[in-house]
């Protein structure tokens, strides 16, 4: 869960992004610092075919791959369309806007940085019913806390 | 005076395109060449060159009941041979795809025989006898009803019609059945249900934005022609809405 005192921004592009674009953008954001938590959103790319006659067969997809962010490998499971960030304070927002403008300058489509409230501040009744009283509060509202692979922690930005 | 179908209301380019696609007297523009074998590969119902599996003996070999309707209706080639019923399913992006589910169903009903279309919000399936299906699929794929980037041939896992496009302009497909090659040509590397193909099937280059906007049958207020700008269309839809609402109260005509 987030504390309401921390500002949040959402980076939304008009196209769904390729993994190498995401890698470039995230590395720029991480270098700028000031990010407490980050969530990558977009339509899921399953490892196996989920429906139909070919159900269960492997689903080779070039966009479902690991990217290098900071000092960590991040396994992408979605085609990234939106990036949600929780920041230390509002002073980091201009640097984020500048990084986004730089990365998307040559792309031929736009990307906006919006400020607002995009993460849950307290667990909902549905969260309680679904994940129980001991669910990881760092993940509630961002991802399924029952997932085994958990968070990726990118260190060394301070 | 002989009845002359109007196919649909509207004065906008979108309405005009819809009428053009529905009118069986209007020949659809051929955009690309795809071989019969390529179609069989994309459909994935049988191996190329294999015989058509049958659901019943050919009509000529079986005793038909004495039925007046059977005397009126000429069977299609597939029905005559007793083929199985198989399908093709399309997903059309909301970003100016040349066709969309309801439009596909209307178009197919006007143009093809012996079909059973199913219309959903994000996909449209058409079922018919296998041999007829291959013939109809060829027309659906090679003509202006399909754009390689904004239309997907997807038997299952169709998600993507309402999503943002990918960076290269392709519609999102979680199984990535079609890829845009370095040469700018879209190739199907999996069949419509997501099984990898032995060889890639090229279906041509994506159309440019101008062509798509000139040929789309989808109203889009951002960047295209807005539905509200077509007064005739609005009037027609409002008339249908009013009449069917009033009909619920069983009105009496004065």
Short mmCIF file of N, CA, C and O in Angstrom, two decimals, chain A residues 8-111:
data_model
loop_
_atom_site.label_atom_id
_atom_site.label_comp_id
_atom_site.label_asym_id
_atom_site.label_seq_id
_atom_site.Cartn_x
_atom_site.Cartn_y
_atom_site.Cartn_z
N UNK A 8 2.46 10.53 -7.21
CA UNK A 8 2.50 9.45 -8.20
C UNK A 8 2.36 10.03 -9.59
O UNK A 8 1.64 11.00 -9.79
N UNK A 9 3.03 9.41 -10.55
CA UNK A 9 2.86 9.82 -11.94
C UNK A 9 2.61 8.58 -12.79
O UNK A 9 2.96 7.46 -12.41
N UNK A 10 1.98 8.83 -13.94
CA UNK A 10 1.68 7.75 -14.87
C UNK A 10 2.20 8.16 -16.24
O UNK A 10 1.93 9.26 -16.70
N UNK A 11 2.95 7.27 -16.86
CA UNK A 11 3.51 7.55 -18.18
C UNK A 11 2.71 6.74 -19.19
O UNK A 11 2.69 5.50 -19.11
N UNK A 12 2.02 7.42 -20.09
CA UNK A 12 1.14 6.74 -21.04
C UNK A 12 1.56 7.10 -22.45
O UNK A 12 1.60 8.28 -22.82
N UNK A 13 1.86 6.10 -23.26
CA UNK A 13 2.22 6.37 -24.66
C UNK A 13 1.02 6.03 -25.54
O UNK A 13 0.15 5.26 -25.14
N UNK A 14 1.00 6.60 -26.74
CA UNK A 14 -0.13 6.33 -27.63
C UNK A 14 0.02 5.01 -28.38
O UNK A 14 -0.88 4.60 -29.09
N UNK A 15 1.18 4.37 -28.24
CA UNK A 15 1.37 3.04 -28.82
C UNK A 15 1.87 2.11 -27.72
O UNK A 15 2.49 2.57 -26.75
N UNK A 16 1.65 0.81 -27.88
CA UNK A 16 2.22 -0.17 -26.96
C UNK A 16 3.71 -0.32 -27.29
O UNK A 16 4.09 -0.35 -28.47
N UNK A 17 4.54 -0.41 -26.27
CA UNK A 17 5.98 -0.25 -26.47
C UNK A 17 6.71 -1.57 -26.70
O UNK A 17 6.32 -2.61 -26.17
N UNK A 18 7.78 -1.48 -27.47
CA UNK A 18 8.67 -2.63 -27.67
C UNK A 18 9.57 -2.76 -26.43
O UNK A 18 9.86 -1.77 -25.76
N UNK A 19 10.07 -3.96 -26.16
CA UNK A 19 10.92 -4.13 -24.96
C UNK A 19 12.14 -3.23 -24.96
O UNK A 19 12.52 -2.71 -23.91
N UNK A 20 12.76 -3.00 -26.13
CA UNK A 20 13.98 -2.16 -26.10
C UNK A 20 13.64 -0.71 -25.78
O UNK A 20 14.42 -0.02 -25.11
N UNK A 21 12.48 -0.23 -26.21
CA UNK A 21 12.07 1.14 -25.84
C UNK A 21 11.83 1.21 -24.33
O UNK A 21 12.23 2.19 -23.67
N UNK A 22 11.19 0.17 -23.78
CA UNK A 22 10.92 0.16 -22.34
C UNK A 22 12.25 0.16 -21.58
O UNK A 22 12.41 0.89 -20.60
N UNK A 23 13.20 -0.63 -22.06
CA UNK A 23 14.50 -0.71 -21.40
C UNK A 23 15.18 0.67 -21.37
O UNK A 23 15.65 1.13 -20.34
N UNK A 24 15.19 1.33 -22.53
CA UNK A 24 15.81 2.66 -22.61
C UNK A 24 15.12 3.63 -21.65
O UNK A 24 15.77 4.35 -20.89
N UNK A 25 13.79 3.63 -21.70
CA UNK A 25 13.03 4.58 -20.88
C UNK A 25 13.25 4.31 -19.39
O UNK A 25 13.54 5.24 -18.61
N UNK A 26 13.15 3.05 -18.99
CA UNK A 26 13.28 2.73 -17.56
C UNK A 26 14.68 3.07 -17.05
O UNK A 26 14.84 3.57 -15.94
N UNK A 27 15.71 2.82 -17.87
CA UNK A 27 17.06 3.15 -17.43
C UNK A 27 17.22 4.65 -17.25
O UNK A 27 17.88 5.10 -16.30
N UNK A 28 16.60 5.42 -18.13
CA UNK A 28 16.64 6.88 -17.96
C UNK A 28 15.94 7.28 -16.66
O UNK A 28 16.42 8.14 -15.91
N UNK A 29 14.79 6.65 -16.39
CA UNK A 29 14.03 7.00 -15.18
C UNK A 29 14.80 6.61 -13.93
O UNK A 29 14.87 7.37 -12.96
N UNK A 30 15.42 5.43 -13.95
CA UNK A 30 16.14 4.94 -12.78
C UNK A 30 17.36 5.82 -12.49
O UNK A 30 17.67 6.13 -11.34
N UNK A 31 18.02 6.26 -13.56
CA UNK A 31 19.18 7.15 -13.38
C UNK A 31 18.79 8.45 -12.69
O UNK A 31 19.51 8.98 -11.88
N UNK A 32 17.58 8.94 -13.03
CA UNK A 32 17.12 10.19 -12.42
C UNK A 32 16.87 10.05 -10.94
O UNK A 32 16.93 11.03 -10.19
N UNK A 33 16.57 8.84 -10.48
CA UNK A 33 16.35 8.58 -9.06
C UNK A 33 15.00 9.09 -8.57
O UNK A 33 14.18 9.60 -9.34
N UNK A 34 14.78 8.91 -7.25
CA UNK A 34 13.57 9.41 -6.62
C UNK A 34 12.36 8.50 -6.77
O UNK A 34 11.25 8.89 -6.40
N UNK A 35 12.55 7.29 -7.30
CA UNK A 35 11.40 6.40 -7.52
C UNK A 35 11.31 5.39 -6.37
O UNK A 35 12.27 4.68 -6.08
N UNK A 36 10.18 5.38 -5.71
CA UNK A 36 9.97 4.41 -4.62
C UNK A 36 9.44 3.08 -5.17
O UNK A 36 9.93 2.02 -4.84
N UNK A 37 8.43 3.17 -5.99
CA UNK A 37 7.88 1.94 -6.57
C UNK A 37 7.48 2.21 -8.02
O UNK A 37 7.14 3.33 -8.40
N UNK A 38 7.46 1.15 -8.79
CA UNK A 38 7.15 1.28 -10.22
C UNK A 38 6.34 0.06 -10.63
O UNK A 38 6.59 -1.05 -10.15
N UNK A 39 5.35 0.27 -11.51
CA UNK A 39 4.57 -0.86 -12.00
C UNK A 39 4.42 -0.74 -13.51
O UNK A 39 4.12 0.35 -14.02
N UNK A 40 4.66 -1.82 -14.23
CA UNK A 40 4.51 -1.81 -15.68
C UNK A 40 3.17 -2.45 -16.03
O UNK A 40 2.93 -3.60 -15.66
N UNK A 41 2.33 -1.71 -16.74
CA UNK A 41 1.01 -2.24 -17.11
C UNK A 41 0.88 -2.39 -18.61
O UNK A 41 1.53 -1.67 -19.37
N UNK A 42 0.00 -3.27 -18.99
CA UNK A 42 -0.28 -3.48 -20.41
C UNK A 42 -0.95 -4.84 -20.59
O UNK A 42 -1.07 -5.60 -19.63
N UNK A 43 -1.35 -5.14 -21.81
CA UNK A 43 -1.97 -6.44 -22.05
C UNK A 43 -0.97 -7.58 -21.87
O UNK A 43 0.18 -7.46 -22.28
N UNK A 44 -1.40 -8.65 -21.24
CA UNK A 44 -0.53 -9.76 -20.89
C UNK A 44 -0.10 -10.58 -22.10
O UNK A 44 -0.83 -10.70 -23.08
N UNK A 45 1.11 -11.11 -22.02
CA UNK A 45 1.60 -12.04 -23.05
C UNK A 45 1.82 -13.37 -22.34
O UNK A 45 2.78 -13.52 -21.59
N UNK A 46 0.94 -14.34 -22.53
CA UNK A 46 1.05 -15.58 -21.76
C UNK A 46 2.19 -16.47 -22.26
O UNK A 46 2.57 -16.41 -23.43
N UNK A 47 2.70 -17.30 -21.36
CA UNK A 47 3.79 -18.22 -21.73
C UNK A 47 3.26 -19.39 -22.55
O UNK A 47 3.97 -19.96 -23.37
N UNK A 48 1.99 -19.74 -22.31
CA UNK A 48 1.37 -20.82 -23.09
C UNK A 48 0.06 -20.30 -23.68
O UNK A 48 -0.52 -19.34 -23.16
N UNK A 49 -0.41 -20.94 -24.74
CA UNK A 49 -1.66 -20.53 -25.38
C UNK A 49 -2.80 -20.76 -24.38
O UNK A 49 -2.99 -21.89 -23.91
N UNK A 50 -3.56 -19.71 -24.01
CA UNK A 50 -4.53 -19.88 -22.94
C UNK A 50 -5.87 -20.49 -23.36
O UNK A 50 -6.54 -21.09 -22.54
N UNK A 51 -6.30 -20.28 -24.60
CA UNK A 51 -7.61 -20.80 -25.00
C UNK A 51 -7.52 -21.49 -26.35
O UNK A 51 -6.55 -21.31 -27.08
N UNK A 52 -8.58 -22.18 -26.69
CA UNK A 52 -8.73 -22.73 -28.03
C UNK A 52 -8.13 -24.11 -28.18
O UNK A 52 -7.61 -24.68 -27.22
N UNK A 53 -8.16 -24.64 -29.39
CA UNK A 53 -7.67 -26.00 -29.63
C UNK A 53 -6.18 -26.16 -29.30
O UNK A 53 -5.74 -27.24 -28.97
N UNK A 54 -5.39 -25.07 -29.40
CA UNK A 54 -3.95 -25.17 -29.13
C UNK A 54 -3.62 -24.87 -27.67
O UNK A 54 -2.47 -24.63 -27.32
N UNK A 55 -4.62 -24.88 -26.79
CA UNK A 55 -4.43 -24.54 -25.39
C UNK A 55 -3.32 -25.36 -24.75
O UNK A 55 -3.25 -26.58 -24.93
N UNK A 56 -2.44 -24.67 -24.00
CA UNK A 56 -1.36 -25.37 -23.29
C UNK A 56 -0.07 -25.45 -24.08
O UNK A 56 0.98 -25.72 -23.51
N UNK A 57 -0.13 -25.20 -25.38
CA UNK A 57 1.11 -25.25 -26.17
C UNK A 57 1.96 -24.02 -25.88
O UNK A 57 1.44 -22.97 -25.53
N UNK A 58 3.29 -24.14 -26.00
CA UNK A 58 4.13 -22.96 -25.75
C UNK A 58 3.81 -21.81 -26.70
O UNK A 58 3.37 -22.03 -27.83
N UNK A 59 3.98 -20.59 -26.19
CA UNK A 59 3.64 -19.41 -26.98
C UNK A 59 4.90 -18.56 -27.17
O UNK A 59 5.12 -17.60 -26.42
N UNK A 60 5.76 -18.91 -28.11
CA UNK A 60 6.96 -18.09 -28.31
C UNK A 60 6.57 -16.69 -28.77
O UNK A 60 5.83 -16.53 -29.73
N UNK A 61 7.02 -15.68 -28.05
CA UNK A 61 6.65 -14.29 -28.37
C UNK A 61 7.89 -13.43 -28.13
O UNK A 61 8.41 -13.40 -27.01
N UNK A 62 8.39 -12.77 -29.17
CA UNK A 62 9.65 -12.03 -29.00
C UNK A 62 9.56 -10.90 -27.98
O UNK A 62 10.59 -10.44 -27.48
N UNK A 63 8.35 -10.42 -27.65
CA UNK A 63 8.25 -9.32 -26.69
C UNK A 63 8.16 -9.79 -25.24
O UNK A 63 8.15 -8.99 -24.33
N UNK A 64 8.08 -11.11 -25.05
CA UNK A 64 8.07 -11.62 -23.68
C UNK A 64 9.52 -12.00 -23.35
O UNK A 64 9.96 -13.13 -23.52
N UNK A 65 10.27 -11.03 -22.91
CA UNK A 65 11.68 -11.29 -22.66
C UNK A 65 12.19 -10.47 -21.48
O UNK A 65 11.48 -9.61 -20.97
N UNK A 66 13.43 -10.77 -21.07
CA UNK A 66 14.01 -10.06 -19.94
C UNK A 66 14.72 -8.81 -20.43
O UNK A 66 15.40 -8.84 -21.46
N UNK A 67 14.52 -7.70 -19.73
CA UNK A 67 15.25 -6.48 -20.05
C UNK A 67 16.14 -6.13 -18.85
O UNK A 67 15.89 -6.60 -17.74
N UNK A 68 17.15 -5.35 -19.09
CA UNK A 68 18.10 -4.99 -18.03
C UNK A 68 17.77 -3.57 -17.55
O UNK A 68 17.88 -2.61 -18.33
N UNK A 69 17.35 -3.45 -16.32
CA UNK A 69 17.06 -2.12 -15.76
C UNK A 69 17.97 -1.91 -14.57
O UNK A 69 17.93 -2.69 -13.62
N UNK A 70 18.80 -0.88 -14.61
CA UNK A 70 19.77 -0.65 -13.55
C UNK A 70 20.68 -1.86 -13.45
O UNK A 70 21.30 -2.26 -14.43
N UNK A 71 20.68 -2.48 -12.27
CA UNK A 71 21.54 -3.65 -12.08
C UNK A 71 20.73 -4.95 -12.07
O UNK A 71 21.22 -5.98 -11.63
N UNK A 72 19.51 -4.91 -12.50
CA UNK A 72 18.65 -6.08 -12.39
C UNK A 72 18.05 -6.48 -13.74
O UNK A 72 17.80 -5.62 -14.59
N UNK A 73 17.79 -7.80 -13.89
CA UNK A 73 17.02 -8.27 -15.05
C UNK A 73 15.54 -8.26 -14.68
O UNK A 73 15.16 -8.72 -13.60
N UNK A 74 14.73 -7.71 -15.56
CA UNK A 74 13.28 -7.69 -15.32
C UNK A 74 12.62 -8.50 -16.43
O UNK A 74 12.79 -8.20 -17.61
N UNK A 75 11.89 -9.54 -16.03
CA UNK A 75 11.20 -10.38 -17.01
C UNK A 75 9.87 -9.71 -17.38
O UNK A 75 8.99 -9.55 -16.54
N UNK A 76 9.74 -9.30 -18.63
CA UNK A 76 8.48 -8.68 -19.06
C UNK A 76 7.44 -9.77 -19.29
O UNK A 76 7.71 -10.78 -19.94
N UNK A 77 6.24 -9.55 -18.75
CA UNK A 77 5.14 -10.49 -18.98
C UNK A 77 3.98 -9.80 -19.69
O UNK A 77 2.94 -10.40 -19.93
N UNK A 78 4.15 -8.51 -19.95
CA UNK A 78 3.10 -7.73 -20.63
C UNK A 78 3.76 -6.95 -21.76
O UNK A 78 4.97 -6.77 -21.79
N UNK A 79 2.92 -6.48 -22.67
CA UNK A 79 3.41 -5.51 -23.65
C UNK A 79 3.13 -4.15 -23.02
O UNK A 79 1.98 -3.76 -22.82
N UNK A 80 4.20 -3.45 -22.66
CA UNK A 80 4.04 -2.29 -21.79
C UNK A 80 3.33 -1.14 -22.52
O UNK A 80 3.71 -0.77 -23.63
N UNK A 81 2.27 -0.61 -21.87
CA UNK A 81 1.55 0.53 -22.43
C UNK A 81 1.51 1.69 -21.45
O UNK A 81 1.38 2.84 -21.82
N UNK A 82 1.64 1.36 -20.14
CA UNK A 82 1.54 2.37 -19.09
C UNK A 82 2.56 2.05 -18.00
O UNK A 82 2.72 0.88 -17.64
N UNK A 83 3.22 3.09 -17.51
CA UNK A 83 4.16 2.90 -16.40
C UNK A 83 3.70 3.79 -15.25
O UNK A 83 3.52 4.99 -15.44
N UNK A 84 3.49 3.17 -14.10
CA UNK A 84 3.04 3.93 -12.93
C UNK A 84 4.22 4.05 -11.96
O UNK A 84 4.89 3.05 -11.68
N UNK A 85 4.46 5.26 -11.48
CA UNK A 85 5.59 5.49 -10.59
C UNK A 85 5.11 6.13 -9.30
O UNK A 85 4.22 6.99 -9.31
N UNK A 86 5.73 5.72 -8.18
CA UNK A 86 5.52 6.42 -6.92
C UNK A 86 6.85 7.07 -6.58
O UNK A 86 7.88 6.39 -6.57
N UNK A 87 6.80 8.38 -6.31
CA UNK A 87 8.05 9.14 -6.17
C UNK A 87 8.29 9.57 -4.73
O UNK A 87 7.36 9.60 -3.91
N UNK A 88 9.54 9.92 -4.46
CA UNK A 88 9.88 10.43 -3.12
C UNK A 88 9.21 11.79 -2.89
O UNK A 88 8.63 12.03 -1.84
N UNK A 89 9.32 12.67 -3.86
CA UNK A 89 8.64 13.96 -3.77
C UNK A 89 8.48 14.55 -5.18
O UNK A 89 8.99 14.00 -6.15
N UNK A 90 7.79 15.68 -5.26
CA UNK A 90 7.42 16.23 -6.57
C UNK A 90 8.60 16.81 -7.35
O UNK A 90 8.47 17.07 -8.55
N UNK A 91 9.73 17.01 -6.69
CA UNK A 91 10.87 17.64 -7.38
C UNK A 91 11.42 16.77 -8.50
O UNK A 91 12.16 17.25 -9.36
N UNK A 92 11.09 15.47 -8.49
CA UNK A 92 11.62 14.56 -9.52
C UNK A 92 10.80 14.58 -10.81
O UNK A 92 11.21 14.03 -11.82
N UNK A 93 9.62 15.19 -10.76
CA UNK A 93 8.72 15.11 -11.92
C UNK A 93 9.30 15.77 -13.18
O UNK A 93 9.25 15.19 -14.26
N UNK A 94 9.90 16.98 -13.09
CA UNK A 94 10.46 17.59 -14.32
C UNK A 94 11.51 16.72 -14.98
O UNK A 94 11.54 16.61 -16.22
N UNK A 95 12.34 16.02 -14.18
CA UNK A 95 13.37 15.15 -14.76
C UNK A 95 12.72 13.98 -15.50
O UNK A 95 13.19 13.54 -16.56
N UNK A 96 11.62 13.48 -14.95
CA UNK A 96 10.90 12.36 -15.60
C UNK A 96 10.33 12.83 -16.93
O UNK A 96 10.44 12.15 -17.96
N UNK A 97 9.72 14.03 -16.91
CA UNK A 97 9.15 14.57 -18.16
C UNK A 97 10.23 14.75 -19.22
O UNK A 97 10.02 14.42 -20.39
N UNK A 98 11.39 15.21 -18.78
CA UNK A 98 12.49 15.42 -19.73
C UNK A 98 12.96 14.08 -20.31
O UNK A 98 13.17 13.95 -21.52
N UNK A 99 13.08 13.06 -19.44
CA UNK A 99 13.52 11.74 -19.90
C UNK A 99 12.53 11.18 -20.92
O UNK A 99 12.92 10.65 -21.96
N UNK A 100 11.25 11.32 -20.63
CA UNK A 100 10.21 10.81 -21.54
C UNK A 100 10.28 11.55 -22.88
O UNK A 100 10.24 10.92 -23.95
N UNK A 101 10.43 12.87 -22.82
CA UNK A 101 10.52 13.65 -24.06
C UNK A 101 11.73 13.22 -24.90
O UNK A 101 11.63 13.09 -26.12
N UNK A 102 12.85 12.97 -24.22
CA UNK A 102 14.07 12.55 -24.94
C UNK A 102 13.86 11.21 -25.63
O UNK A 102 14.21 11.02 -26.80
N UNK A 103 13.31 10.24 -24.89
CA UNK A 103 13.18 8.89 -25.43
C UNK A 103 12.18 8.86 -26.58
O UNK A 103 12.38 8.15 -27.57
N UNK A 104 11.11 9.66 -26.49
CA UNK A 104 10.07 9.59 -27.51
C UNK A 104 10.22 10.65 -28.60
O UNK A 104 9.37 10.76 -29.48
N UNK A 105 11.32 11.41 -28.55
CA UNK A 105 11.50 12.50 -29.53
C UNK A 105 11.50 11.98 -30.96
O UNK A 105 10.94 12.58 -31.86
N UNK A 106 12.13 10.83 -31.18
CA UNK A 106 12.30 10.31 -32.54
C UNK A 106 11.26 9.28 -32.92
O UNK A 106 11.35 8.68 -33.99
N UNK A 107 10.31 9.02 -32.06
CA UNK A 107 9.45 7.84 -32.24
C UNK A 107 8.31 8.04 -33.23
O UNK A 107 7.77 7.07 -33.75
N UNK A 108 7.85 9.25 -33.40
CA UNK A 108 6.72 9.45 -34.30
C UNK A 108 5.37 9.27 -33.63
O UNK A 108 4.34 9.26 -34.28
N UNK A 109 5.36 9.06 -32.34
CA UNK A 109 4.11 9.08 -31.58
C UNK A 109 4.38 9.69 -30.22
O UNK A 109 5.53 9.80 -29.81
N UNK A 110 3.32 10.11 -29.54
CA UNK A 110 3.52 10.89 -28.32
C UNK A 110 3.41 10.03 -27.08
O UNK A 110 2.94 8.89 -27.11
N UNK A 111 3.86 10.63 -25.98
CA UNK A 111 3.80 9.95 -24.69
C UNK A 111 3.59 11.05 -23.65
O UNK A 111 4.26 12.07 -23.70
#
